[in-house]
C-alpha cells in the first residue's frame, strides 16, 4: 500500500462520509415529508400477496415490459444497480489495495462471471436508454414525445452515473488482469480479459479506476440527497415501497372502483362529516394520503402515462406525468411550512401557527408556496382545464411501471372542487340536477324507462315483486333506456336473451342511474345518494337469494363497473356480468347459434370501463368472430385502447381545446377500412357515432360506415337466413370498384386513420 493508494483511499472515504451523511439526511427528510399526507391503513396488508406482487414486478419487470423495447435494457440497469452495488462497495478496499477483493467469493468463478455480466449489462442498458431518450426527444416529435416536460438534466445525470458505474466495474477488473493481480478463465471474463491484453500493467490504474467508480456513486448520493424531487433517481428506492403499498393487494392496478373518499384514514361518512374538520377530497396538498405523496416522489418522468393519455394526444393541456410532477414539486416546496405546523382552514386562514411572529424561521419560498391554491387558473398548482380534461380512462394507471394512481388523485381534486368550492364546468350543472331530480343524466321521466321495449314481438318481463325462476336481472341503464342509439343495443340483448331462453327481468321505473358520472365528476355526495338507493332496491329484489344467485347483466360498461366494483362497499354484493360475457357464454353453450355469417369488415373499439378497468377483452372479440364478420384490429387496442372521450363525465362536457377525442378514435378506426365499428358500451357508441357522422360530413368516411354494438352483430347472424349464392354471371352484387363498402370483399385499400406513433414515443 503506497502513498498514492493511501491518499486516494482517504479521499474516497472522506467524500463518502459527506455523501452518505447527505443521502441519509435526504432519506430522513423524505420520510418525514411523505408522512405529512393523510393516514391510510388500507395499505398495510396482507403481507404475502403484496410481497409476491413486489417480487414479481421488479424481478420479472412485468409492468416495465409493457414497453417491450425499454424493459430489457432497464432490467439490465436495475440488476446492475442492485447486485452491482457489491462490486461498487468493493472499491473502498481497491483504492487502498489494488489486490483487494471480497473474501471467499472474490476469486470464485461464478462471481467473476456475474461481475462481468453486471458491468457489461449496465453499460449496454444505460447506453440503450440514452439512445431511446434521444430518438424520442421532444425536439424531434413535439407532443408525440413521452419525454416532453421531463427534466432532461436530471435524466442525463443519472444515465451518466449508470454508464460510468458499469465502466468502472469492467475497468477495475480489466486493469487487475493486465497487472497480473487476477488471471480468470476466459469464460468468466470474456470482455475484460481480451481488453486487458491492450491495457498497461499498472496497479495505480486499478486504484484510480476504483476511485472513479467509487466517486461517481458518491456524487450521485450527494446530489440526490440534496434533490428530493429527482424522481428519476429516487425511484431506485421508493419504487419498491410504492409497488408494495399499491391500492390492490392482489397486484391489480388502481382501476375499476375509485378509491373511497377518505378522511383521517377512514371512509367519509356524510351523515357525520364536518367540512371544518374532515377532508373532502383534496383541496390542499396535505389532503392527499401518504401514499399519494409517495406516488409523487416515485414518478420517474418516463412519460408512459403521457404517451397513452387521450387528452394529451389530442392537444389538451392534461399530461398525467406533469400533474404528478407539479404536485410533487409543490408538495416538497410547501413541506417546510407544513413541518413547522402550518395549517389553513377552509377559508384560507392560518390556524396552525400562532404567536407574534408565527412564520419565523420558515423559508419564504415555502410560505409563498403555501399561499398557492391547489387548483386554480391564477397561480394554481393544477390548472382547471387540466383537471377537467381527464376522461378517467385509466391508460395512465395501466402503463405506469411504478404503480402511480393518477385517476384517484385527479378525482380527489375534483371532489373538493365540486363539493367545497362549487367550482366545476357549467355543463355539469344540468347533469347533476337531472341525476338528483330525475335519477338519470338526461332528465327523462322514470315512467319512460320501458319505452325501448315498445313494438318488440315478445313481452319483456318487468319485476313485479317476485323473481321466481328468474336467473338474471337485466340492468338496462340510463343510456339503454333513453338514448335512441343505445336503445338498439338494449333491444338486441333482450331479443337474444329471449331466443336463448334465458329467464330475466328488468326493473323498469324502479331503476335509477348507478351514479357513475356523478362520482367521476367529483360529486361523491350525489353518487352515495344514488348508489344507496339502488343498493336498497336491489337487495330487496334479491331478498332471500344466496350470493351466487344474485345475478345482474348490464349492457353499459360504466354501470357494469359500478355495480360490480363499487356497490360492494355500500352493501351491494351481486354477481355482475357484461352482456358480451353472457352472450359469448350462450354461444359457446349452443343456446345462441349463428346461422348466417355477416359479410362485413368489422373493427372493435375497447370501452375503457370494460377493458382496462375490468380486463374484459376476449368476450366481445369472440362474439364478432361468432357473427362471421371479418375482424380487423385497430393499432391501439386491448390495454392500450384509445378512449372514446366520454368517461369521467366528459360525455356531458364540451371539448373546446384541441382535436375531439372521439374524432381521433374514429380516424383510427377508419384506418382499418371497416364497414362497421363495433363496441360494447352505449357511451362509446354515442361518441363514435358522432365522430363517424362528422367524418361523413367531411367526406372522409363512406356513408355506409355504421357504429353498432356487438350484440347487434350477433343478433343479425342468429336471425338472418343464409343467402343463396348468385348464379354465375349474375350482377346481384355491385362491382367492388363502385363502392367497396357495398361489396362482400376485403376493403383494406387506403388507410384513412391517424398514424400511430411507435410504442416507445
XYZ file of C-alpha atoms in Angstrom:
761
model
C 0.000 0.000 0.000
C 1.826 3.097 -1.262
C 1.379 6.778 -0.513
C -0.773 7.272 -3.599
C -3.120 4.462 -2.624
C -3.403 5.811 0.927
C -4.060 9.335 -0.338
C -6.705 8.263 -2.858
C -8.258 5.882 -0.361
C -8.533 8.637 2.253
C -10.058 10.954 -0.374
C -12.607 8.280 -1.248
C -13.520 7.701 2.390
C -13.742 11.434 3.156
C -16.014 12.096 0.188
C -18.059 9.028 1.130
C -18.661 10.271 4.659
C -20.057 13.544 3.354
C -22.086 11.811 0.633
C -23.576 9.197 2.938
C -24.491 11.838 5.511
C -26.213 13.893 2.829
C -28.006 10.847 1.470
C -29.078 9.650 4.913
C -30.315 13.120 5.748
C -32.235 13.153 2.468
C -33.898 9.843 3.268
C -34.869 11.112 6.712
C -36.309 14.337 5.286
C -38.175 12.427 2.588
C -39.798 10.048 5.062
C -40.863 12.973 7.250
C -42.334 14.766 4.252
C -44.211 11.735 2.927
C -45.736 11.250 6.380
C -47.332 14.689 6.063
C -50.016 13.018 3.968
C -53.284 11.749 5.400
C -53.235 8.321 7.068
C -54.319 5.301 5.037
C -54.377 1.991 6.901
C -55.702 0.075 3.874
C -52.151 -0.279 2.553
C -50.747 -2.268 5.455
C -51.513 -5.810 4.349
C -51.829 -8.629 3.734
C -48.073 -9.141 3.579
C -47.986 -12.301 1.453
C -49.801 -11.070 -1.671
C -48.113 -7.677 -1.500
C -44.568 -9.022 -1.249
C -45.346 -11.512 -4.015
C -46.500 -8.674 -6.252
C -43.398 -6.671 -5.403
C -41.043 -9.523 -6.254
C -42.866 -10.308 -9.481
C -42.991 -6.724 -10.689
C -39.371 -5.862 -10.030
C -37.711 -9.214 -10.716
C -39.663 -10.053 -13.869
C -40.256 -6.412 -14.833
C -43.858 -7.299 -15.655
C -45.032 -3.696 -15.828
C -41.839 -2.243 -17.234
C -42.049 -4.707 -20.119
C -45.314 -3.182 -21.280
C -42.887 -1.127 -23.362
C -41.003 -4.088 -24.777
C -38.260 -2.007 -26.361
C -37.383 -0.480 -22.995
C -37.993 -3.243 -20.464
C -34.949 -5.449 -21.160
C -32.498 -2.534 -21.025
C -33.967 -1.197 -17.797
C -33.853 -4.723 -16.389
C -30.098 -4.834 -17.025
C -29.561 -1.452 -15.396
C -31.697 -2.403 -12.384
C -29.770 -5.577 -11.634
C -26.541 -3.723 -12.321
C -27.528 -1.304 -9.558
C -28.798 -3.896 -7.083
C -26.179 -6.627 -7.332
C -23.533 -4.381 -8.858
C -23.552 -2.447 -5.597
C -21.397 -5.253 -4.176
C -18.761 -4.523 -6.810
C -19.149 -0.813 -6.089
C -18.545 -1.261 -2.338
C -15.501 -3.353 -3.233
C -13.909 -0.099 -4.449
C -13.344 1.007 -0.840
C -10.763 -1.720 -0.460
C -9.394 -1.448 -4.020
C -8.441 2.225 -3.641
C -6.201 1.338 -0.685
C -5.008 -2.015 -2.004
C -5.245 -2.942 -5.726
C -5.108 -6.618 -4.717
C -8.215 -6.352 -2.570
C -11.260 -8.476 -3.319
C -14.168 -9.810 -1.299
C -13.244 -12.729 0.937
C -14.500 -16.156 -0.137
C -16.362 -15.027 -3.284
C -13.715 -12.659 -4.652
C -11.920 -15.329 -6.739
C -14.972 -17.505 -7.287
C -15.555 -18.087 -10.989
C -19.291 -17.546 -10.660
C -18.705 -14.160 -9.035
C -16.221 -13.162 -11.707
C -18.728 -14.068 -14.420
C -21.503 -12.234 -12.593
C -19.481 -9.015 -12.294
C -18.616 -9.294 -15.989
C -22.278 -9.590 -16.906
C -23.330 -6.857 -14.495
C -20.740 -4.395 -15.731
C -21.436 -5.142 -19.374
C -25.210 -5.153 -18.883
C -25.132 -1.835 -17.031
C -23.152 -0.153 -19.794
C -25.234 -1.601 -22.621
C -28.503 -0.960 -20.793
C -27.524 2.593 -19.914
C -26.467 3.386 -23.486
C -29.673 1.857 -24.842
C -31.788 4.041 -22.551
C -29.812 7.111 -23.637
C -30.421 6.243 -27.285
C -34.145 5.671 -26.684
C -34.399 9.017 -24.923
C -32.627 10.758 -27.802
C -34.673 9.048 -30.501
C -37.815 10.217 -28.715
C -36.612 13.658 -27.675
C -39.313 16.362 -27.861
C -37.183 18.338 -30.299
C -37.912 15.597 -32.826
C -41.561 14.838 -32.311
C -43.112 17.695 -30.329
C -46.169 16.437 -28.401
C -45.706 12.894 -29.649
C -42.726 12.506 -27.325
C -43.442 10.899 -23.988
C -40.446 12.827 -22.623
C -41.970 16.255 -23.309
C -41.914 18.101 -19.994
C -39.460 15.713 -18.323
C -36.315 17.027 -16.632
C -33.572 16.099 -19.086
C -30.668 17.381 -16.993
C -31.566 15.047 -14.144
C -32.026 12.151 -16.555
C -28.667 12.785 -18.209
C -27.002 12.906 -14.799
C -28.478 9.564 -13.729
C -27.736 7.888 -17.062
C -24.135 9.154 -16.972
C -23.603 7.735 -13.497
C -25.110 4.410 -14.598
C -22.731 4.123 -17.535
C -19.691 5.258 -15.507
C -20.519 2.689 -12.826
C -20.641 -0.068 -15.428
C -17.403 1.072 -16.992
C -15.843 1.235 -13.528
C -16.742 -2.389 -12.793
C -15.235 -3.520 -16.098
C -12.261 -1.146 -15.864
C -11.099 -2.251 -12.432
C -11.399 -5.873 -13.427
C -9.510 -5.347 -16.702
C -6.626 -3.488 -15.005
C -6.391 -6.193 -12.343
C -5.970 -8.761 -15.111
C -3.458 -6.642 -17.064
C -1.442 -6.113 -13.863
C -1.306 -9.834 -13.113
C -3.389 -9.498 -9.962
C -6.046 -11.801 -11.401
C -5.907 -14.492 -14.074
C -9.500 -15.617 -14.566
C -10.739 -18.106 -17.110
C -11.850 -16.552 -20.389
C -15.450 -17.722 -19.928
C -15.717 -15.665 -16.746
C -14.129 -12.545 -18.243
C -14.891 -12.693 -21.956
C -14.743 -8.886 -22.302
C -12.247 -7.751 -19.683
C -9.610 -10.405 -20.406
C -9.248 -9.519 -24.108
C -9.376 -5.844 -23.089
C -6.561 -6.422 -20.596
C -4.318 -7.519 -23.457
C -4.137 -3.923 -24.716
C -4.021 -2.213 -21.308
C -0.794 -1.446 -19.439
C 0.206 -3.348 -16.315
C -0.498 -0.734 -13.638
C -1.655 -1.168 -10.080
C -2.035 2.621 -9.920
C -4.605 2.363 -12.716
C -6.528 -0.123 -10.590
C -6.609 2.352 -7.707
C -7.592 5.336 -9.882
C -10.290 3.399 -11.726
C -11.656 2.119 -8.413
C -11.732 5.683 -7.083
C -13.613 6.876 -10.184
C -16.097 4.047 -9.717
C -16.483 4.993 -6.059
C -16.715 8.764 -6.544
C -19.303 8.537 -9.310
C -21.600 6.788 -6.865
C -20.759 9.248 -4.100
C -21.554 12.221 -6.308
C -24.850 10.531 -7.116
C -25.631 10.038 -3.411
C -24.765 13.643 -2.609
C -26.819 15.132 -5.443
C -29.945 13.051 -4.855
C -29.684 13.632 -1.106
C -29.899 17.333 -1.860
C -32.612 16.989 -4.540
C -35.597 15.126 -3.145
C -37.687 15.849 -6.229
C -35.351 13.902 -8.535
C -37.748 11.041 -9.152
C -35.625 9.627 -11.952
C -33.033 8.844 -9.274
C -35.109 8.265 -6.138
C -37.353 5.679 -7.797
C -34.448 3.249 -7.347
C -35.521 3.107 -3.711
C -39.074 4.423 -3.485
C -40.441 2.238 -6.307
C -40.156 -0.859 -4.101
C -42.350 0.760 -1.461
C -44.742 2.251 -3.999
C -45.322 -1.155 -5.569
C -45.717 -2.879 -2.209
C -48.239 -0.307 -0.975
C -50.273 -0.171 -4.198
C -54.026 0.046 -3.730
C -54.877 -3.515 -4.728
C -53.167 -6.079 -2.504
C -53.625 -8.785 -5.135
C -51.397 -6.886 -7.552
C -54.155 -5.381 -9.680
C -53.955 -1.816 -10.932
C -55.818 1.026 -9.208
C -58.660 0.825 -11.720
C -62.247 -0.371 -11.614
C -63.601 1.067 -8.381
C -62.457 4.502 -7.343
C -60.703 4.939 -4.027
C -63.356 5.767 -1.423
C -63.493 9.313 -0.188
C -61.274 9.241 2.903
C -60.804 11.493 5.900
C -58.433 10.733 8.733
C -57.696 7.337 7.224
C -61.348 6.231 7.223
C -64.103 6.355 4.587
C -66.015 9.603 4.963
C -69.491 9.289 6.469
C -71.549 12.141 5.023
C -74.099 11.964 7.832
C -71.450 12.815 10.417
C -68.942 14.721 8.263
C -67.830 18.210 9.291
C -66.330 20.378 6.500
C -64.282 22.270 9.083
C -62.633 19.114 10.407
C -62.912 16.430 7.767
C -61.111 16.235 4.447
C -63.408 16.439 1.417
C -61.284 15.228 -1.460
C -58.066 17.150 -1.976
C -58.193 20.915 -1.658
C -54.633 21.259 -0.372
C -51.586 19.136 -0.994
C -51.682 17.827 2.586
C -55.144 16.384 1.898
C -53.629 13.619 -0.188
C -52.767 10.426 1.642
C -49.175 9.491 2.413
C -49.435 7.032 -0.478
C -50.252 9.967 -2.720
C -47.098 11.730 -1.525
C -45.164 8.520 -2.181
C -46.644 8.439 -5.687
C -45.464 11.995 -6.325
C -41.995 11.135 -5.036
C -41.648 7.975 -7.118
C -42.532 9.372 -10.550
C -39.587 8.723 -12.887
C -40.868 11.155 -15.539
C -40.686 8.363 -18.113
C -43.873 9.695 -19.713
C -45.504 6.372 -20.472
C -48.730 7.730 -18.980
C -48.424 10.808 -21.140
C -47.902 8.775 -24.305
C -51.154 6.893 -23.703
C -53.313 9.803 -22.489
C -56.146 10.606 -24.931
C -56.307 14.191 -23.708
C -52.598 14.837 -24.258
C -52.644 13.147 -27.662
C -55.439 15.407 -28.881
C -53.891 18.712 -27.872
C -55.358 19.134 -24.383
C -53.186 20.599 -21.605
C -53.510 17.451 -19.462
C -50.462 15.250 -19.049
C -50.760 12.710 -16.213
C -47.000 12.881 -15.792
C -46.985 16.657 -15.411
C -49.898 16.530 -12.966
C -47.854 14.224 -10.743
C -44.612 16.189 -11.066
C -46.372 19.506 -10.420
C -47.966 18.070 -7.289
C -44.572 16.682 -6.248
C -42.742 19.985 -6.707
C -45.480 21.841 -4.833
C -45.528 19.272 -2.018
C -41.800 19.422 -1.382
C -41.693 23.207 -1.721
C -44.519 23.593 0.820
C -43.169 20.912 3.173
C -41.087 23.238 5.427
C -44.243 25.213 6.223
C -46.205 22.039 6.988
C -43.397 20.509 9.036
C -43.348 23.669 11.154
C -47.022 23.070 11.970
C -48.587 25.365 9.396
C -52.219 24.724 8.523
C -55.050 26.701 6.960
C -58.784 26.227 7.403
C -61.351 26.085 4.576
C -61.464 29.896 4.441
C -57.712 30.155 3.989
C -56.996 31.496 7.469
C -53.875 30.340 9.286
C -54.804 28.085 12.210
C -51.677 26.015 12.698
C -49.088 28.664 13.587
C -49.668 31.232 16.318
C -47.749 33.882 18.220
C -46.395 37.318 17.434
C -44.199 36.072 14.592
C -45.669 32.688 13.616
C -43.664 32.357 10.415
C -40.236 32.959 11.956
C -37.623 30.524 10.683
C -39.718 29.237 7.780
C -38.300 29.606 4.279
C -40.010 32.462 2.472
C -40.393 30.263 -0.621
C -42.271 27.689 1.445
C -44.565 30.413 2.735
C -45.205 31.594 -0.808
C -45.958 28.030 -1.885
C -48.399 27.659 0.991
C -50.441 30.528 -0.436
C -50.931 28.852 -3.810
C -54.310 27.196 -4.438
C -54.082 23.542 -5.388
C -56.430 24.090 -8.337
C -56.860 27.468 -9.978
C -56.261 29.387 -13.179
C -54.500 32.195 -11.338
C -51.320 30.724 -9.898
C -52.843 27.372 -9.011
C -50.702 24.263 -8.967
C -53.103 22.476 -11.327
C -54.987 24.427 -13.974
C -58.746 23.719 -14.079
C -58.508 22.915 -17.799
C -56.009 20.206 -16.885
C -58.181 18.792 -14.117
C -61.351 18.599 -16.178
C -59.744 17.241 -19.347
C -59.354 13.791 -17.788
C -61.651 11.036 -19.065
C -60.608 8.680 -16.216
C -59.899 6.090 -18.919
C -57.081 4.631 -16.805
C -54.489 4.420 -19.586
C -52.011 6.249 -17.360
C -52.500 3.875 -14.442
C -52.353 0.834 -16.730
C -48.990 1.821 -18.185
C -47.192 3.273 -15.154
C -44.242 0.982 -14.305
C -44.161 2.115 -10.662
C -47.910 1.886 -9.928
C -48.797 5.556 -9.547
C -52.542 6.054 -9.045
C -53.247 9.078 -11.256
C -57.025 8.674 -11.578
C -57.636 8.515 -7.817
C -55.664 11.722 -7.310
C -57.433 13.571 -10.117
C -60.874 12.563 -8.843
C -59.918 13.577 -5.294
C -59.151 17.078 -6.572
C -62.453 17.112 -8.462
C -64.286 16.098 -5.295
C -63.038 19.148 -3.439
C -63.773 21.467 -6.347
C -67.350 20.204 -6.637
C -68.387 19.740 -3.020
C -66.481 22.531 -1.266
C -65.642 25.114 -3.912
C -68.671 24.512 -6.193
C -66.218 25.235 -8.992
C -66.743 22.949 -11.959
C -67.659 23.173 -15.669
C -71.087 24.743 -16.098
C -72.244 21.867 -18.325
C -72.226 19.591 -15.300
C -74.887 21.668 -13.540
C -77.663 20.251 -15.675
C -76.374 16.716 -15.360
C -76.174 16.945 -11.564
C -79.703 18.381 -11.343
C -81.100 15.693 -13.639
C -79.475 12.956 -11.576
C -80.767 14.420 -8.340
C -84.317 15.136 -9.513
C -84.951 12.540 -12.216
C -82.478 9.766 -11.455
C -80.842 9.930 -14.893
C -78.478 12.392 -16.614
C -80.909 13.088 -19.479
C -83.658 14.351 -17.207
C -86.240 11.902 -18.550
C -89.214 10.645 -16.557
C -88.882 7.274 -14.845
C -92.185 6.141 -16.396
C -90.496 6.227 -19.806
C -87.796 3.732 -18.875
C -89.608 0.936 -20.700
C -90.158 2.844 -23.945
C -87.320 0.880 -25.539
C -89.405 -2.326 -25.337
C -92.277 -0.991 -27.409
C -93.033 -2.898 -30.626
C -90.956 -5.925 -29.662
C -92.730 -9.123 -30.710
C -92.311 -10.634 -27.266
C -93.019 -9.426 -23.763
C -90.176 -8.065 -21.682
C -90.742 -9.173 -18.066
C -90.746 -6.335 -15.528
C -90.097 -7.108 -11.867
C -93.398 -7.333 -10.025
C -92.251 -8.240 -6.547
C -91.255 -11.866 -7.147
C -88.230 -13.157 -9.031
C -89.494 -16.721 -9.257
C -87.211 -18.726 -11.552
C -85.589 -15.590 -12.982
C -81.857 -16.125 -13.497
C -80.723 -12.594 -14.342
C -81.793 -9.097 -13.541
C -81.218 -7.149 -16.755
C -79.829 -3.731 -15.765
C -80.801 -1.555 -18.724
C -79.060 1.636 -17.638
C -79.996 5.238 -18.395
C -78.468 5.297 -21.855
C -80.048 1.968 -22.743
C -83.432 3.270 -21.669
C -83.397 6.829 -23.032
C -80.717 7.281 -25.704
C -82.050 6.314 -29.126
C -78.852 4.672 -30.364
C -78.324 2.776 -27.115
C -81.927 1.543 -27.203
C -80.979 -0.599 -30.206
C -78.424 -2.378 -28.033
C -80.962 -2.916 -25.279
C -83.500 -4.352 -27.725
C -80.874 -6.619 -29.317
C -79.748 -8.015 -25.960
C -83.328 -8.548 -24.805
C -84.141 -10.397 -28.025
C -81.040 -12.573 -27.794
C -81.836 -13.493 -24.191
C -85.379 -14.330 -25.299
C -84.118 -16.523 -28.158
C -81.682 -18.305 -25.813
C -84.443 -18.959 -23.306
C -82.724 -17.050 -20.509
C -85.086 -16.170 -17.686
C -84.581 -12.492 -16.975
C -86.434 -9.462 -15.696
C -85.929 -5.691 -15.712
C -86.664 -3.137 -13.010
C -88.372 -0.653 -15.321
C -89.312 2.578 -13.477
C -87.608 1.325 -10.300
C -84.181 1.555 -11.957
C -82.073 4.660 -11.436
C -78.641 5.880 -12.505
C -75.824 3.969 -10.820
C -74.113 7.292 -10.094
C -71.015 6.713 -12.229
C -70.987 10.129 -13.953
C -71.545 11.909 -10.639
C -68.683 10.071 -8.939
C -66.201 10.550 -11.770
C -67.117 14.221 -11.893
C -66.338 14.526 -8.179
C -69.873 14.729 -6.780
C -69.390 11.968 -4.229
C -72.404 13.017 -2.193
C -74.742 12.588 -5.173
C -73.139 9.263 -6.021
C -73.669 7.994 -2.485
C -77.313 9.061 -2.595
C -77.999 7.288 -5.906
C -75.934 4.224 -5.046
C -77.510 3.659 -1.632
C -80.950 3.981 -3.179
C -80.077 1.394 -5.837
C -78.467 -0.982 -3.365
C -81.587 -0.846 -1.232
C -83.774 -1.641 -4.251
C -81.510 -4.445 -5.491
C -81.192 -6.031 -2.063
C -84.964 -6.087 -1.781
C -85.251 -7.617 -5.260
C -82.765 -10.374 -4.405
C -84.009 -10.840 -0.859
C -83.744 -14.461 0.175
C -81.290 -15.375 -2.566
C -77.783 -16.599 -1.858
C -74.827 -14.569 -3.094
C -74.118 -16.822 -6.081
C -77.636 -16.428 -7.449
C -77.893 -12.638 -7.200
C -77.047 -12.167 -10.867
C -77.125 -8.959 -12.897
C -76.330 -8.457 -16.581
C -75.556 -4.922 -17.777
C -75.029 -3.506 -21.266
C -73.327 -0.297 -20.114
C -69.651 -0.664 -19.250
C -69.960 2.115 -16.662
C -72.980 0.513 -14.975
C -71.178 -2.834 -15.087
C -68.114 -1.367 -13.364
C -70.111 0.474 -10.706
C -72.417 -2.429 -9.865
C -69.575 -4.952 -9.762
C -66.802 -2.951 -8.121
C -68.264 -0.042 -6.164
C -71.600 -1.209 -4.800
C -69.993 -3.897 -2.587
C -68.574 -1.039 -0.466
C -72.174 0.017 0.197
C -73.547 -3.440 0.970
C -74.498 -4.471 -2.550
C -72.984 -7.905 -3.204
C -74.007 -9.088 -6.662
C -72.615 -11.297 -9.409
C -72.411 -8.860 -12.304
C -71.595 -9.765 -15.908
C -71.367 -7.650 -19.009
C -73.738 -8.550 -21.800
C -70.844 -9.542 -24.073
C -69.694 -12.075 -21.469
C -73.151 -13.590 -21.073
C -73.869 -13.691 -24.808
C -70.490 -15.267 -25.500
C -71.239 -17.983 -22.965
C -74.631 -18.598 -24.572
C -72.962 -19.002 -27.958
C -70.479 -21.488 -26.510
C -73.347 -23.427 -24.922
C -75.122 -23.508 -28.319
C -78.093 -21.683 -26.882
C -77.442 -18.997 -29.479
C -76.465 -20.373 -32.888
C -75.332 -18.013 -35.647
C -76.835 -19.405 -38.858
C -75.510 -16.955 -41.437
C -72.166 -15.128 -41.351
C -72.188 -11.371 -41.713
C -70.409 -10.108 -44.796
C -68.916 -7.090 -43.055
C -65.445 -5.860 -42.215
C -65.619 -5.040 -38.509
C -63.200 -3.334 -36.181
C -63.779 -3.353 -32.433
C -63.311 -0.484 -30.002
C -62.495 -1.497 -26.408
C -64.559 0.547 -23.929
C -62.220 1.743 -21.181
C -64.529 0.677 -18.361
C -64.944 -2.776 -19.858
C -61.364 -3.326 -20.992
C -58.732 -1.567 -18.918
C -60.868 -1.159 -15.806
C -62.231 -4.729 -15.811
C -59.943 -6.704 -18.160
C -62.777 -7.923 -20.429
C -61.113 -8.136 -23.817
C -61.804 -11.535 -25.346
C -65.580 -11.986 -24.989
C -66.609 -9.167 -27.343
C -63.979 -10.172 -29.890
C -65.183 -13.765 -29.823
C -68.704 -12.506 -30.463
C -67.522 -10.570 -33.507
C -65.916 -13.785 -34.721
C -69.049 -15.778 -33.976
C -71.080 -13.426 -36.130
C -68.883 -14.373 -39.077
C -67.621 -10.853 -39.671
C -64.116 -10.166 -40.972
C -62.381 -8.812 -37.874
C -59.830 -6.010 -38.115
C -57.870 -4.849 -35.090
C -57.037 -1.212 -34.574
C -53.411 -0.328 -33.741
C -54.421 0.859 -30.273
C -56.422 -1.946 -28.714
C -56.640 -4.043 -25.569
C -54.959 -2.364 -22.616
C -53.643 0.327 -24.986
C -57.031 1.134 -26.456
C -57.765 4.781 -27.146
C -60.626 6.282 -25.133
C -63.784 7.455 -26.936
C -63.786 10.630 -24.823
C -66.969 10.021 -22.803
C -65.595 8.805 -19.462
C -65.063 10.903 -16.360
C -68.392 12.652 -17.090
C -66.782 14.131 -20.212
C -69.832 12.954 -22.176
C -71.678 15.914 -20.665
C -68.886 18.434 -21.174
C -67.940 20.197 -24.369
C -64.440 19.738 -25.842
C -63.095 23.202 -26.516
C -59.367 22.526 -26.815
C -57.536 20.553 -29.485
C -58.915 17.740 -31.586
C -62.006 15.953 -30.331
C -61.070 12.621 -28.771
C -63.907 10.777 -30.478
C -62.760 12.113 -33.867
C -59.233 10.875 -33.154
C -60.553 7.418 -32.295
C -62.846 7.309 -35.331
C -59.939 8.274 -37.580
C -58.004 5.318 -36.240
C -60.993 3.024 -36.719
C -61.465 4.211 -40.292
C -57.829 3.367 -40.879
C -58.797 -0.305 -40.793
C -61.277 0.317 -43.643
C -64.291 -1.170 -41.848
C -67.900 -1.284 -42.888
C -68.886 -1.420 -39.215
C -67.278 -0.205 -35.991
C -68.383 -2.388 -33.098
C -68.233 -1.628 -29.398
C -69.736 -2.823 -26.128
C -70.750 0.386 -24.343
C -73.532 2.887 -25.077
C -71.322 5.850 -24.171
C -68.727 4.683 -26.688
C -71.425 4.098 -29.265
C -72.726 7.656 -28.942
C -69.256 9.186 -29.166
C -68.118 7.025 -32.073
C -71.360 7.570 -33.972
C -70.964 11.328 -33.613
C -67.386 11.001 -34.841
C -68.370 8.914 -37.850
C -71.136 11.387 -38.721
C -68.625 14.243 -38.556
C -66.230 12.394 -40.851
C -69.042 11.536 -43.245
C -69.969 15.204 -43.384
C -66.328 15.981 -44.120
C -66.341 13.443 -46.922
C -63.676 11.367 -45.149
C -65.864 8.338 -44.460
C -68.273 6.339 -46.554
C -71.957 6.843 -45.839
C -72.157 3.074 -45.334
C -69.916 3.003 -42.247
C -72.003 2.269 -39.177
C -71.343 2.049 -35.432
C -73.037 -0.929 -33.771
C -72.943 -2.906 -30.567
C -71.515 -6.415 -30.803
C -74.903 -7.742 -29.696
C -76.422 -6.372 -32.891
C -73.864 -8.237 -34.982
C -74.684 -11.447 -33.169
C -78.433 -10.897 -33.491
C -78.091 -10.413 -37.233
C -76.114 -13.643 -37.536
C -78.591 -15.549 -35.369
C -81.708 -14.285 -37.151
C -80.502 -13.964 -40.741
C -81.325 -16.593 -43.257
C -78.423 -17.899 -45.344
C -78.317 -16.012 -48.623
C -78.236 -18.148 -51.822
C -75.098 -17.774 -53.865
C -75.668 -15.685 -57.031
C -75.710 -17.547 -60.326
C -72.577 -17.283 -62.471
C -72.601 -14.042 -64.312
C -75.316 -12.572 -62.172
C -74.871 -8.947 -61.278
C -76.703 -9.028 -57.984
C -73.660 -7.553 -56.244
C -72.169 -4.262 -57.346
C -68.623 -4.218 -58.575
C -66.002 -3.660 -55.915
C -64.831 -0.526 -57.681
C -68.279 1.117 -57.391
C -68.325 1.197 -53.600
C -66.113 -1.223 -51.678
C -68.313 -0.973 -48.598
C -71.291 -2.381 -50.512
C -69.400 -5.431 -51.759
C -68.701 -8.701 -49.954
C -64.990 -8.232 -50.416
C -61.996 -7.004 -48.437
C -61.907 -3.251 -48.315
C -58.437 -2.550 -46.958
C -57.273 -0.196 -49.690
C -56.057 3.089 -48.269
C -55.821 3.771 -44.559
C -57.594 6.963 -43.536
C -56.802 6.823 -39.841
C -54.373 8.824 -37.771
C -50.860 7.314 -37.943
C -49.937 5.598 -34.699
C -46.639 6.622 -33.120
C -44.282 3.819 -32.212
C -44.892 2.394 -28.755
C -41.800 3.988 -27.285
C -42.670 7.555 -28.218
